[in-house]
Amino acid sequence: MGRYCAECGDWCTNSDFSRNQRMKGEGYSRCKDCVSGYSQPPQPSYECGECYRTFNNQNELNMHIQVHRPRNVACPVCGDKRFRSGANAVQHVESGYCRGCAGADNARQQIYQYAQSKRAMQPYMTGTPLLTNGGYHDRVPDLPYQCRECAKSFRQLSQLMQHQDQKHNNLRMLQY
């Protein structure tokens, strides 16, 4: 005597079901393999077209594909041509390690002012500097950048650029 497993559809004998599963009845019980997870359907794998490495999901593959990009993007401040994307070059400046900037806070202010001066960046800015006592406030807002496609806000321009690259496939958001 036996029945079909409700999950995998295989014909199984009564001994292939636990007592608890047998009590559920025909059409509701799962075999021991399905309950324990042994007969799970194969998970889709995502393969890199360059090196044929496989990944568990599309996001992991997208992150990996960056290693195959050429290092031909230059830093907008110091001119070093060693970055794989504009986001990486901006991240280099924001980190404060660029020899053209004096520290991360100064770099963040300079990048914000640079982004404000570029017409192409205006749709990505969350707002204009606040007015205080008749003059412009020099402080950079906490989240000055915003994705115009999904409205997510960012503290660093490099974060917005990486987001645009990974989530919306926009590699050339900012030309410098």
Short mmCIF file of N, CA and C in Angstrom, two decimals:
data_model
loop_
_atom_site.label_atom_id
_atom_site.label_comp_id
_atom_site.label_asym_id
_atom_site.label_seq_id
_atom_site.Cartn_x
_atom_site.Cartn_y
_atom_site.Cartn_z
N MET A 1 0.84 -1.17 0.00
CA MET A 1 0.00 0.00 0.00
C MET A 1 0.89 1.24 0.00
N GLY A 2 0.46 2.32 -0.62
CA GLY A 2 1.24 3.55 -0.70
C GLY A 2 0.40 4.71 -1.18
N ARG A 3 1.07 5.78 -1.53
CA ARG A 3 0.40 6.99 -2.03
C ARG A 3 1.42 7.88 -2.72
N TYR A 4 0.90 8.93 -3.36
CA TYR A 4 1.77 9.91 -4.01
C TYR A 4 2.18 10.99 -3.00
N CYS A 5 3.43 11.42 -3.09
CA CYS A 5 3.91 12.53 -2.25
C CYS A 5 3.30 13.82 -2.79
N ALA A 6 2.78 14.65 -1.90
CA ALA A 6 2.15 15.91 -2.30
C ALA A 6 3.16 16.91 -2.84
N GLU A 7 4.45 16.76 -2.51
CA GLU A 7 5.45 17.73 -2.95
C GLU A 7 6.16 17.31 -4.23
N CYS A 8 6.75 16.10 -4.23
CA CYS A 8 7.53 15.68 -5.40
C CYS A 8 6.71 14.88 -6.40
N GLY A 9 5.56 14.38 -5.98
CA GLY A 9 4.69 13.64 -6.89
C GLY A 9 5.07 12.18 -7.10
N ASP A 10 6.13 11.70 -6.43
CA ASP A 10 6.55 10.31 -6.57
C ASP A 10 5.61 9.37 -5.82
N TRP A 11 5.46 8.14 -6.39
CA TRP A 11 4.71 7.11 -5.69
C TRP A 11 5.61 6.55 -4.61
N CYS A 12 5.14 6.52 -3.38
CA CYS A 12 5.94 6.05 -2.25
C CYS A 12 5.14 5.05 -1.43
N THR A 13 5.85 4.12 -0.82
CA THR A 13 5.19 3.17 0.08
C THR A 13 4.91 3.87 1.40
N ASN A 14 4.06 3.29 2.22
CA ASN A 14 3.73 3.90 3.51
C ASN A 14 4.97 4.09 4.38
N SER A 15 5.95 3.20 4.24
CA SER A 15 7.17 3.34 5.06
C SER A 15 8.01 4.56 4.64
N ASP A 16 7.71 5.14 3.47
CA ASP A 16 8.43 6.34 3.02
C ASP A 16 7.86 7.62 3.64
N PHE A 17 6.79 7.49 4.41
CA PHE A 17 6.17 8.64 5.06
C PHE A 17 6.32 8.50 6.57
N SER A 18 6.52 9.59 7.26
CA SER A 18 6.54 9.55 8.72
C SER A 18 5.09 9.34 9.20
N ARG A 19 4.94 8.94 10.44
CA ARG A 19 3.60 8.71 10.98
C ARG A 19 2.77 9.99 10.89
N ASN A 20 3.39 11.10 11.22
CA ASN A 20 2.71 12.39 11.18
C ASN A 20 2.23 12.70 9.76
N GLN A 21 3.07 12.45 8.76
CA GLN A 21 2.70 12.74 7.38
C GLN A 21 1.61 11.78 6.89
N ARG A 22 1.67 10.50 7.31
CA ARG A 22 0.65 9.52 6.92
C ARG A 22 -0.72 9.94 7.45
N MET A 23 -0.73 10.53 8.65
CA MET A 23 -2.00 10.94 9.27
C MET A 23 -2.67 12.09 8.50
N LYS A 24 -1.89 12.85 7.75
CA LYS A 24 -2.46 13.97 7.00
C LYS A 24 -3.37 13.51 5.87
N GLY A 25 -3.11 12.32 5.36
CA GLY A 25 -3.99 11.76 4.33
C GLY A 25 -3.47 11.97 2.93
N GLU A 26 -4.12 11.31 2.01
CA GLU A 26 -3.77 11.34 0.58
C GLU A 26 -3.85 12.77 0.04
N GLY A 27 -2.84 13.15 -0.70
CA GLY A 27 -2.82 14.49 -1.30
C GLY A 27 -2.24 15.57 -0.42
N TYR A 28 -2.02 15.27 0.88
CA TYR A 28 -1.49 16.27 1.81
C TYR A 28 -0.16 15.85 2.41
N SER A 29 0.17 14.57 2.34
CA SER A 29 1.38 14.07 3.01
C SER A 29 2.60 14.15 2.09
N ARG A 30 3.75 14.43 2.73
CA ARG A 30 5.02 14.52 2.01
C ARG A 30 5.92 13.37 2.44
N CYS A 31 6.70 12.83 1.49
CA CYS A 31 7.60 11.73 1.81
C CYS A 31 8.75 12.23 2.70
N LYS A 32 9.48 11.30 3.31
CA LYS A 32 10.56 11.66 4.22
C LYS A 32 11.64 12.49 3.53
N ASP A 33 11.93 12.18 2.26
CA ASP A 33 12.94 12.94 1.53
C ASP A 33 12.53 14.41 1.36
N CYS A 34 11.27 14.64 1.03
CA CYS A 34 10.80 16.01 0.85
C CYS A 34 10.77 16.77 2.18
N VAL A 35 10.36 16.09 3.24
CA VAL A 35 10.32 16.72 4.56
C VAL A 35 11.72 17.10 5.01
N SER A 36 12.69 16.23 4.75
CA SER A 36 14.07 16.50 5.21
C SER A 36 14.83 17.41 4.25
N GLY A 37 14.29 17.66 3.06
CA GLY A 37 14.94 18.57 2.13
C GLY A 37 15.88 17.89 1.16
N TYR A 38 15.94 16.55 1.14
CA TYR A 38 16.86 15.86 0.23
C TYR A 38 16.45 15.97 -1.22
N SER A 39 15.19 16.09 -1.49
CA SER A 39 14.76 16.10 -2.89
C SER A 39 14.36 17.50 -3.35
N GLN A 40 15.04 18.51 -2.85
CA GLN A 40 14.76 19.88 -3.26
C GLN A 40 15.11 20.04 -4.74
N PRO A 41 14.32 20.78 -5.47
CA PRO A 41 14.67 21.01 -6.88
C PRO A 41 15.98 21.79 -6.94
N PRO A 42 16.76 21.57 -7.97
CA PRO A 42 18.04 22.28 -8.07
C PRO A 42 17.82 23.79 -8.15
N GLN A 43 18.63 24.52 -7.41
CA GLN A 43 18.56 25.97 -7.43
C GLN A 43 19.19 26.49 -8.73
N PRO A 44 18.60 27.52 -9.32
CA PRO A 44 19.22 28.04 -10.54
C PRO A 44 20.59 28.62 -10.21
N SER A 45 21.53 28.42 -11.10
CA SER A 45 22.85 29.01 -10.87
C SER A 45 23.08 30.09 -11.92
N TYR A 46 23.87 31.04 -11.57
CA TYR A 46 24.16 32.17 -12.43
C TYR A 46 25.64 32.09 -12.77
N GLU A 47 25.94 32.00 -14.06
CA GLU A 47 27.30 31.76 -14.50
C GLU A 47 27.90 32.99 -15.16
N CYS A 48 29.15 33.28 -14.82
CA CYS A 48 29.88 34.38 -15.43
C CYS A 48 30.29 33.97 -16.85
N GLY A 49 30.01 34.79 -17.82
CA GLY A 49 30.35 34.49 -19.20
C GLY A 49 31.84 34.61 -19.50
N GLU A 50 32.60 35.26 -18.62
CA GLU A 50 34.04 35.44 -18.83
C GLU A 50 34.85 34.28 -18.26
N CYS A 51 34.60 33.92 -17.00
CA CYS A 51 35.42 32.91 -16.33
C CYS A 51 34.63 31.65 -15.96
N TYR A 52 33.34 31.63 -16.23
CA TYR A 52 32.46 30.49 -16.00
C TYR A 52 32.28 30.12 -14.53
N ARG A 53 32.58 31.03 -13.65
CA ARG A 53 32.31 30.83 -12.23
C ARG A 53 30.81 30.94 -12.01
N THR A 54 30.26 30.16 -11.07
CA THR A 54 28.82 30.21 -10.82
C THR A 54 28.52 30.88 -9.48
N PHE A 55 27.33 31.48 -9.43
CA PHE A 55 26.90 32.23 -8.26
C PHE A 55 25.47 31.86 -7.91
N ASN A 56 25.08 32.10 -6.67
CA ASN A 56 23.75 31.72 -6.18
C ASN A 56 22.63 32.62 -6.67
N ASN A 57 22.96 33.87 -6.99
CA ASN A 57 21.91 34.79 -7.42
C ASN A 57 22.48 35.84 -8.37
N GLN A 58 21.60 36.57 -9.01
CA GLN A 58 21.98 37.57 -10.00
C GLN A 58 22.82 38.69 -9.39
N ASN A 59 22.49 39.08 -8.16
CA ASN A 59 23.24 40.16 -7.51
C ASN A 59 24.70 39.77 -7.31
N GLU A 60 24.95 38.54 -6.85
CA GLU A 60 26.34 38.08 -6.67
C GLU A 60 27.08 38.07 -8.00
N LEU A 61 26.41 37.64 -9.06
CA LEU A 61 27.04 37.64 -10.38
C LEU A 61 27.35 39.06 -10.83
N ASN A 62 26.40 39.98 -10.63
CA ASN A 62 26.64 41.38 -11.01
C ASN A 62 27.84 41.97 -10.28
N MET A 63 27.95 41.66 -8.99
CA MET A 63 29.09 42.16 -8.21
C MET A 63 30.40 41.58 -8.76
N HIS A 64 30.39 40.29 -9.10
CA HIS A 64 31.59 39.63 -9.60
C HIS A 64 32.03 40.18 -10.96
N ILE A 65 31.08 40.47 -11.83
CA ILE A 65 31.40 40.91 -13.20
C ILE A 65 32.29 42.15 -13.20
N GLN A 66 32.24 42.93 -12.13
CA GLN A 66 33.08 44.12 -12.05
C GLN A 66 34.57 43.80 -12.15
N VAL A 67 34.99 42.61 -11.70
CA VAL A 67 36.41 42.28 -11.75
C VAL A 67 36.91 42.13 -13.18
N HIS A 68 36.01 41.95 -14.13
CA HIS A 68 36.41 41.79 -15.53
C HIS A 68 36.45 43.11 -16.30
N ARG A 69 36.02 44.18 -15.68
CA ARG A 69 36.05 45.48 -16.35
C ARG A 69 37.49 45.99 -16.41
N PRO A 70 37.85 46.68 -17.48
CA PRO A 70 39.21 47.24 -17.55
C PRO A 70 39.37 48.40 -16.57
N ARG A 71 40.59 48.62 -16.15
CA ARG A 71 40.89 49.74 -15.23
C ARG A 71 41.29 50.95 -16.08
N ASN A 72 40.31 51.58 -16.69
CA ASN A 72 40.61 52.69 -17.60
C ASN A 72 39.90 53.99 -17.24
N VAL A 73 39.38 54.09 -16.01
CA VAL A 73 38.71 55.30 -15.57
C VAL A 73 39.67 56.09 -14.68
N ALA A 74 39.79 57.37 -14.96
CA ALA A 74 40.71 58.24 -14.22
C ALA A 74 39.99 58.96 -13.08
N CYS A 75 40.75 59.25 -12.02
CA CYS A 75 40.24 60.05 -10.91
C CYS A 75 40.04 61.48 -11.42
N PRO A 76 38.89 62.12 -11.12
CA PRO A 76 38.65 63.48 -11.59
C PRO A 76 39.52 64.52 -10.90
N VAL A 77 40.16 64.15 -9.78
CA VAL A 77 40.98 65.11 -9.03
C VAL A 77 42.46 64.93 -9.31
N CYS A 78 42.99 63.73 -9.07
CA CYS A 78 44.43 63.52 -9.20
C CYS A 78 44.84 62.94 -10.56
N GLY A 79 43.88 62.43 -11.33
CA GLY A 79 44.18 61.94 -12.66
C GLY A 79 44.67 60.50 -12.74
N ASP A 80 44.82 59.82 -11.61
CA ASP A 80 45.26 58.41 -11.64
C ASP A 80 44.25 57.61 -12.46
N LYS A 81 44.75 56.87 -13.46
CA LYS A 81 43.88 56.07 -14.32
C LYS A 81 44.01 54.61 -13.92
N ARG A 82 43.24 54.23 -12.86
CA ARG A 82 43.37 52.87 -12.33
C ARG A 82 42.05 52.32 -11.77
N PHE A 83 40.95 52.87 -12.22
CA PHE A 83 39.66 52.48 -11.66
C PHE A 83 38.79 51.80 -12.70
N ARG A 84 37.93 50.89 -12.24
CA ARG A 84 37.05 50.12 -13.13
C ARG A 84 35.76 50.85 -13.45
N SER A 85 35.39 51.82 -12.65
CA SER A 85 34.15 52.57 -12.89
C SER A 85 34.27 53.97 -12.31
N GLY A 86 33.38 54.84 -12.75
CA GLY A 86 33.34 56.19 -12.20
C GLY A 86 33.05 56.15 -10.71
N ALA A 87 32.21 55.19 -10.29
CA ALA A 87 31.89 55.06 -8.87
C ALA A 87 33.15 54.75 -8.06
N ASN A 88 34.02 53.89 -8.58
CA ASN A 88 35.26 53.57 -7.88
C ASN A 88 36.18 54.78 -7.80
N ALA A 89 36.23 55.59 -8.86
CA ALA A 89 37.06 56.80 -8.85
C ALA A 89 36.54 57.81 -7.84
N VAL A 90 35.24 58.00 -7.80
CA VAL A 90 34.64 58.93 -6.83
C VAL A 90 34.83 58.40 -5.41
N GLN A 91 34.73 57.10 -5.24
CA GLN A 91 34.93 56.49 -3.93
C GLN A 91 36.37 56.74 -3.45
N HIS A 92 37.32 56.71 -4.36
CA HIS A 92 38.72 57.00 -4.05
C HIS A 92 38.86 58.43 -3.51
N VAL A 93 38.16 59.36 -4.12
CA VAL A 93 38.21 60.75 -3.66
C VAL A 93 37.51 60.88 -2.31
N GLU A 94 36.32 60.30 -2.19
CA GLU A 94 35.54 60.39 -0.96
C GLU A 94 36.27 59.78 0.24
N SER A 95 37.11 58.80 0.00
CA SER A 95 37.82 58.14 1.09
C SER A 95 38.84 59.06 1.76
N GLY A 96 39.26 60.10 1.05
CA GLY A 96 40.26 61.00 1.60
C GLY A 96 41.68 60.59 1.26
N TYR A 97 41.85 59.49 0.51
CA TYR A 97 43.19 59.02 0.16
C TYR A 97 43.70 59.59 -1.15
N CYS A 98 42.88 60.33 -1.85
CA CYS A 98 43.31 60.96 -3.10
C CYS A 98 44.32 62.06 -2.75
N ARG A 99 45.43 62.07 -3.44
CA ARG A 99 46.47 63.06 -3.12
C ARG A 99 46.05 64.48 -3.49
N GLY A 100 44.95 64.63 -4.23
CA GLY A 100 44.47 65.95 -4.62
C GLY A 100 43.54 66.58 -3.59
N CYS A 101 43.12 65.82 -2.58
CA CYS A 101 42.21 66.34 -1.56
C CYS A 101 42.84 66.19 -0.18
N ALA A 102 42.46 67.06 0.70
CA ALA A 102 43.00 67.00 2.07
C ALA A 102 41.95 66.45 3.02
N GLY A 103 41.81 65.14 3.09
CA GLY A 103 40.90 64.53 4.05
C GLY A 103 39.53 64.23 3.49
N ALA A 104 38.85 63.29 4.11
CA ALA A 104 37.56 62.80 3.65
C ALA A 104 36.46 63.87 3.74
N ASP A 105 36.43 64.67 4.82
CA ASP A 105 35.39 65.70 4.97
C ASP A 105 35.52 66.76 3.89
N ASN A 106 36.75 67.18 3.63
CA ASN A 106 36.99 68.16 2.57
C ASN A 106 36.60 67.57 1.22
N ALA A 107 36.95 66.32 0.99
CA ALA A 107 36.63 65.66 -0.27
C ALA A 107 35.12 65.58 -0.47
N ARG A 108 34.39 65.24 0.58
CA ARG A 108 32.92 65.13 0.48
C ARG A 108 32.31 66.48 0.10
N GLN A 109 32.82 67.55 0.70
CA GLN A 109 32.34 68.89 0.38
C GLN A 109 32.65 69.25 -1.08
N GLN A 110 33.87 68.93 -1.52
CA GLN A 110 34.27 69.24 -2.90
C GLN A 110 33.43 68.46 -3.91
N ILE A 111 33.18 67.20 -3.63
CA ILE A 111 32.38 66.38 -4.54
C ILE A 111 30.96 66.90 -4.60
N TYR A 112 30.41 67.29 -3.46
CA TYR A 112 29.06 67.84 -3.43
C TYR A 112 28.98 69.12 -4.27
N GLN A 113 29.93 70.01 -4.09
CA GLN A 113 29.95 71.25 -4.87
C GLN A 113 30.14 70.97 -6.36
N TYR A 114 31.00 69.99 -6.67
CA TYR A 114 31.22 69.61 -8.06
C TYR A 114 29.93 69.06 -8.67
N ALA A 115 29.25 68.18 -7.95
CA ALA A 115 28.01 67.59 -8.45
C ALA A 115 26.93 68.66 -8.65
N GLN A 116 26.87 69.63 -7.74
CA GLN A 116 25.90 70.72 -7.87
C GLN A 116 26.16 71.56 -9.13
N SER A 117 27.43 71.67 -9.51
CA SER A 117 27.78 72.50 -10.67
C SER A 117 27.50 71.82 -12.00
N LYS A 118 27.27 70.53 -12.00
CA LYS A 118 27.02 69.78 -13.23
C LYS A 118 25.53 69.69 -13.51
N ARG A 119 25.12 70.17 -14.66
CA ARG A 119 23.71 70.16 -15.03
C ARG A 119 23.15 68.73 -15.05
N ALA A 120 23.94 67.77 -15.51
CA ALA A 120 23.49 66.38 -15.59
C ALA A 120 23.21 65.78 -14.22
N MET A 121 23.79 66.36 -13.18
CA MET A 121 23.61 65.83 -11.82
C MET A 121 22.39 66.41 -11.11
N GLN A 122 21.81 67.48 -11.61
CA GLN A 122 20.71 68.14 -10.92
C GLN A 122 19.54 67.19 -10.59
N PRO A 123 19.16 66.28 -11.49
CA PRO A 123 18.06 65.37 -11.13
C PRO A 123 18.40 64.42 -9.98
N TYR A 124 19.68 64.26 -9.66
CA TYR A 124 20.11 63.33 -8.61
C TYR A 124 20.35 64.03 -7.27
N MET A 125 20.21 65.34 -7.23
CA MET A 125 20.44 66.10 -5.99
C MET A 125 19.11 66.21 -5.24
N THR A 126 19.16 66.04 -3.91
CA THR A 126 17.93 66.07 -3.13
C THR A 126 17.42 67.47 -2.87
N GLY A 127 18.25 68.45 -3.03
CA GLY A 127 17.81 69.82 -2.80
C GLY A 127 18.96 70.79 -2.87
N THR A 128 18.66 72.05 -2.73
CA THR A 128 19.68 73.08 -2.76
C THR A 128 20.14 73.36 -1.34
N PRO A 129 21.31 73.97 -1.17
CA PRO A 129 21.77 74.29 0.18
C PRO A 129 20.76 75.17 0.92
N LEU A 130 20.69 75.00 2.22
CA LEU A 130 19.76 75.76 3.04
C LEU A 130 20.22 77.21 3.18
N LEU A 131 19.29 78.13 3.22
CA LEU A 131 19.62 79.54 3.45
C LEU A 131 19.69 79.78 4.95
N THR A 132 20.78 80.44 5.39
CA THR A 132 20.89 80.81 6.80
C THR A 132 21.46 82.22 6.88
N ASN A 133 20.75 83.09 7.54
CA ASN A 133 21.17 84.48 7.73
C ASN A 133 21.55 85.15 6.41
N GLY A 134 20.77 84.91 5.37
CA GLY A 134 21.00 85.58 4.10
C GLY A 134 22.09 84.95 3.25
N GLY A 135 22.77 83.95 3.72
CA GLY A 135 23.83 83.32 2.92
C GLY A 135 23.60 81.83 2.82
N TYR A 136 24.37 81.20 1.95
CA TYR A 136 24.24 79.75 1.79
C TYR A 136 25.00 79.03 2.89
N HIS A 137 24.41 77.98 3.38
CA HIS A 137 25.01 77.13 4.40
C HIS A 137 26.01 76.22 3.70
N ASP A 138 27.24 76.10 4.19
CA ASP A 138 28.27 75.30 3.54
C ASP A 138 28.16 73.81 3.82
N ARG A 139 27.37 73.42 4.78
CA ARG A 139 27.28 72.02 5.19
C ARG A 139 26.61 71.18 4.11
N VAL A 140 27.17 69.99 3.87
CA VAL A 140 26.57 69.04 2.93
C VAL A 140 25.42 68.34 3.65
N PRO A 141 24.23 68.25 3.04
CA PRO A 141 23.12 67.54 3.68
C PRO A 141 23.49 66.08 3.99
N ASP A 142 22.81 65.47 4.95
CA ASP A 142 23.10 64.09 5.32
C ASP A 142 22.94 63.13 4.14
N LEU A 143 21.87 63.28 3.38
CA LEU A 143 21.61 62.42 2.22
C LEU A 143 21.39 63.31 0.99
N PRO A 144 22.47 63.84 0.42
CA PRO A 144 22.33 64.83 -0.65
C PRO A 144 21.99 64.25 -2.02
N TYR A 145 22.11 62.94 -2.20
CA TYR A 145 21.92 62.35 -3.52
C TYR A 145 20.73 61.39 -3.50
N GLN A 146 19.99 61.35 -4.61
CA GLN A 146 18.81 60.51 -4.68
C GLN A 146 18.68 59.90 -6.07
N CYS A 147 18.35 58.61 -6.11
CA CYS A 147 18.12 57.91 -7.37
C CYS A 147 16.80 58.42 -7.96
N ARG A 148 16.84 58.87 -9.18
CA ARG A 148 15.61 59.40 -9.76
C ARG A 148 14.69 58.30 -10.27
N GLU A 149 15.19 57.06 -10.32
CA GLU A 149 14.36 55.96 -10.79
C GLU A 149 13.57 55.29 -9.66
N CYS A 150 14.17 55.20 -8.46
CA CYS A 150 13.46 54.52 -7.36
C CYS A 150 13.38 55.37 -6.09
N ALA A 151 13.92 56.58 -6.12
CA ALA A 151 13.84 57.56 -5.02
C ALA A 151 14.64 57.17 -3.78
N LYS A 152 15.55 56.22 -3.87
CA LYS A 152 16.41 55.87 -2.73
C LYS A 152 17.46 56.97 -2.56
N SER A 153 17.73 57.35 -1.30
CA SER A 153 18.68 58.43 -1.01
C SER A 153 20.02 57.87 -0.55
N PHE A 154 21.09 58.67 -0.79
CA PHE A 154 22.45 58.22 -0.49
C PHE A 154 23.26 59.34 0.15
N ARG A 155 24.19 58.94 1.01
CA ARG A 155 25.10 59.87 1.67
C ARG A 155 26.27 60.23 0.76
N GLN A 156 26.76 59.27 0.02
CA GLN A 156 27.93 59.47 -0.83
C GLN A 156 27.53 59.37 -2.30
N LEU A 157 28.16 60.18 -3.15
CA LEU A 157 27.91 60.11 -4.58
C LEU A 157 28.31 58.75 -5.13
N SER A 158 29.39 58.17 -4.61
CA SER A 158 29.82 56.85 -5.09
C SER A 158 28.77 55.78 -4.81
N GLN A 159 28.04 55.91 -3.70
CA GLN A 159 26.98 54.95 -3.38
C GLN A 159 25.85 55.04 -4.41
N LEU A 160 25.49 56.27 -4.77
CA LEU A 160 24.46 56.46 -5.80
C LEU A 160 24.93 55.89 -7.13
N MET A 161 26.19 56.13 -7.48
CA MET A 161 26.72 55.64 -8.75
C MET A 161 26.76 54.11 -8.78
N GLN A 162 27.16 53.49 -7.68
CA GLN A 162 27.16 52.03 -7.63
C GLN A 162 25.74 51.48 -7.72
N HIS A 163 24.81 52.14 -7.05
CA HIS A 163 23.40 51.75 -7.11
C HIS A 163 22.89 51.83 -8.54
N GLN A 164 23.19 52.93 -9.22
CA GLN A 164 22.75 53.11 -10.60
C GLN A 164 23.33 52.01 -11.49
N ASP A 165 24.58 51.69 -11.28
CA ASP A 165 25.26 50.66 -12.05
C ASP A 165 24.63 49.29 -11.81
N GLN A 166 24.47 48.92 -10.54
CA GLN A 166 24.01 47.58 -10.19
C GLN A 166 22.50 47.37 -10.35
N LYS A 167 21.71 48.34 -9.96
CA LYS A 167 20.26 48.15 -9.94
C LYS A 167 19.55 48.63 -11.21
N HIS A 168 20.12 49.64 -11.87
CA HIS A 168 19.45 50.22 -13.03
C HIS A 168 20.30 50.15 -14.30
N ASN A 169 21.47 49.50 -14.22
CA ASN A 169 22.34 49.28 -15.37
C ASN A 169 22.75 50.58 -16.05
N ASN A 170 22.99 51.61 -15.26
CA ASN A 170 23.39 52.91 -15.79
C ASN A 170 24.85 53.15 -15.41
N LEU A 171 25.78 52.83 -16.30
CA LEU A 171 27.21 52.95 -16.03
C LEU A 171 27.70 54.40 -16.14
N ARG A 172 27.07 55.20 -16.95
CA ARG A 172 27.58 56.54 -17.26
C ARG A 172 26.69 57.64 -16.71
N MET A 173 26.35 57.55 -15.43
CA MET A 173 25.48 58.54 -14.82
C MET A 173 26.14 59.91 -14.81
N LEU A 174 27.42 59.96 -14.51
CA LEU A 174 28.13 61.22 -14.38
C LEU A 174 29.38 61.19 -15.26
N GLN A 175 29.45 62.08 -16.20
CA GLN A 175 30.64 62.20 -17.05
C GLN A 175 31.49 63.33 -16.49
N TYR A 176 32.77 63.07 -16.24
CA TYR A 176 33.64 64.13 -15.75
C TYR A 176 34.87 64.23 -16.59
#
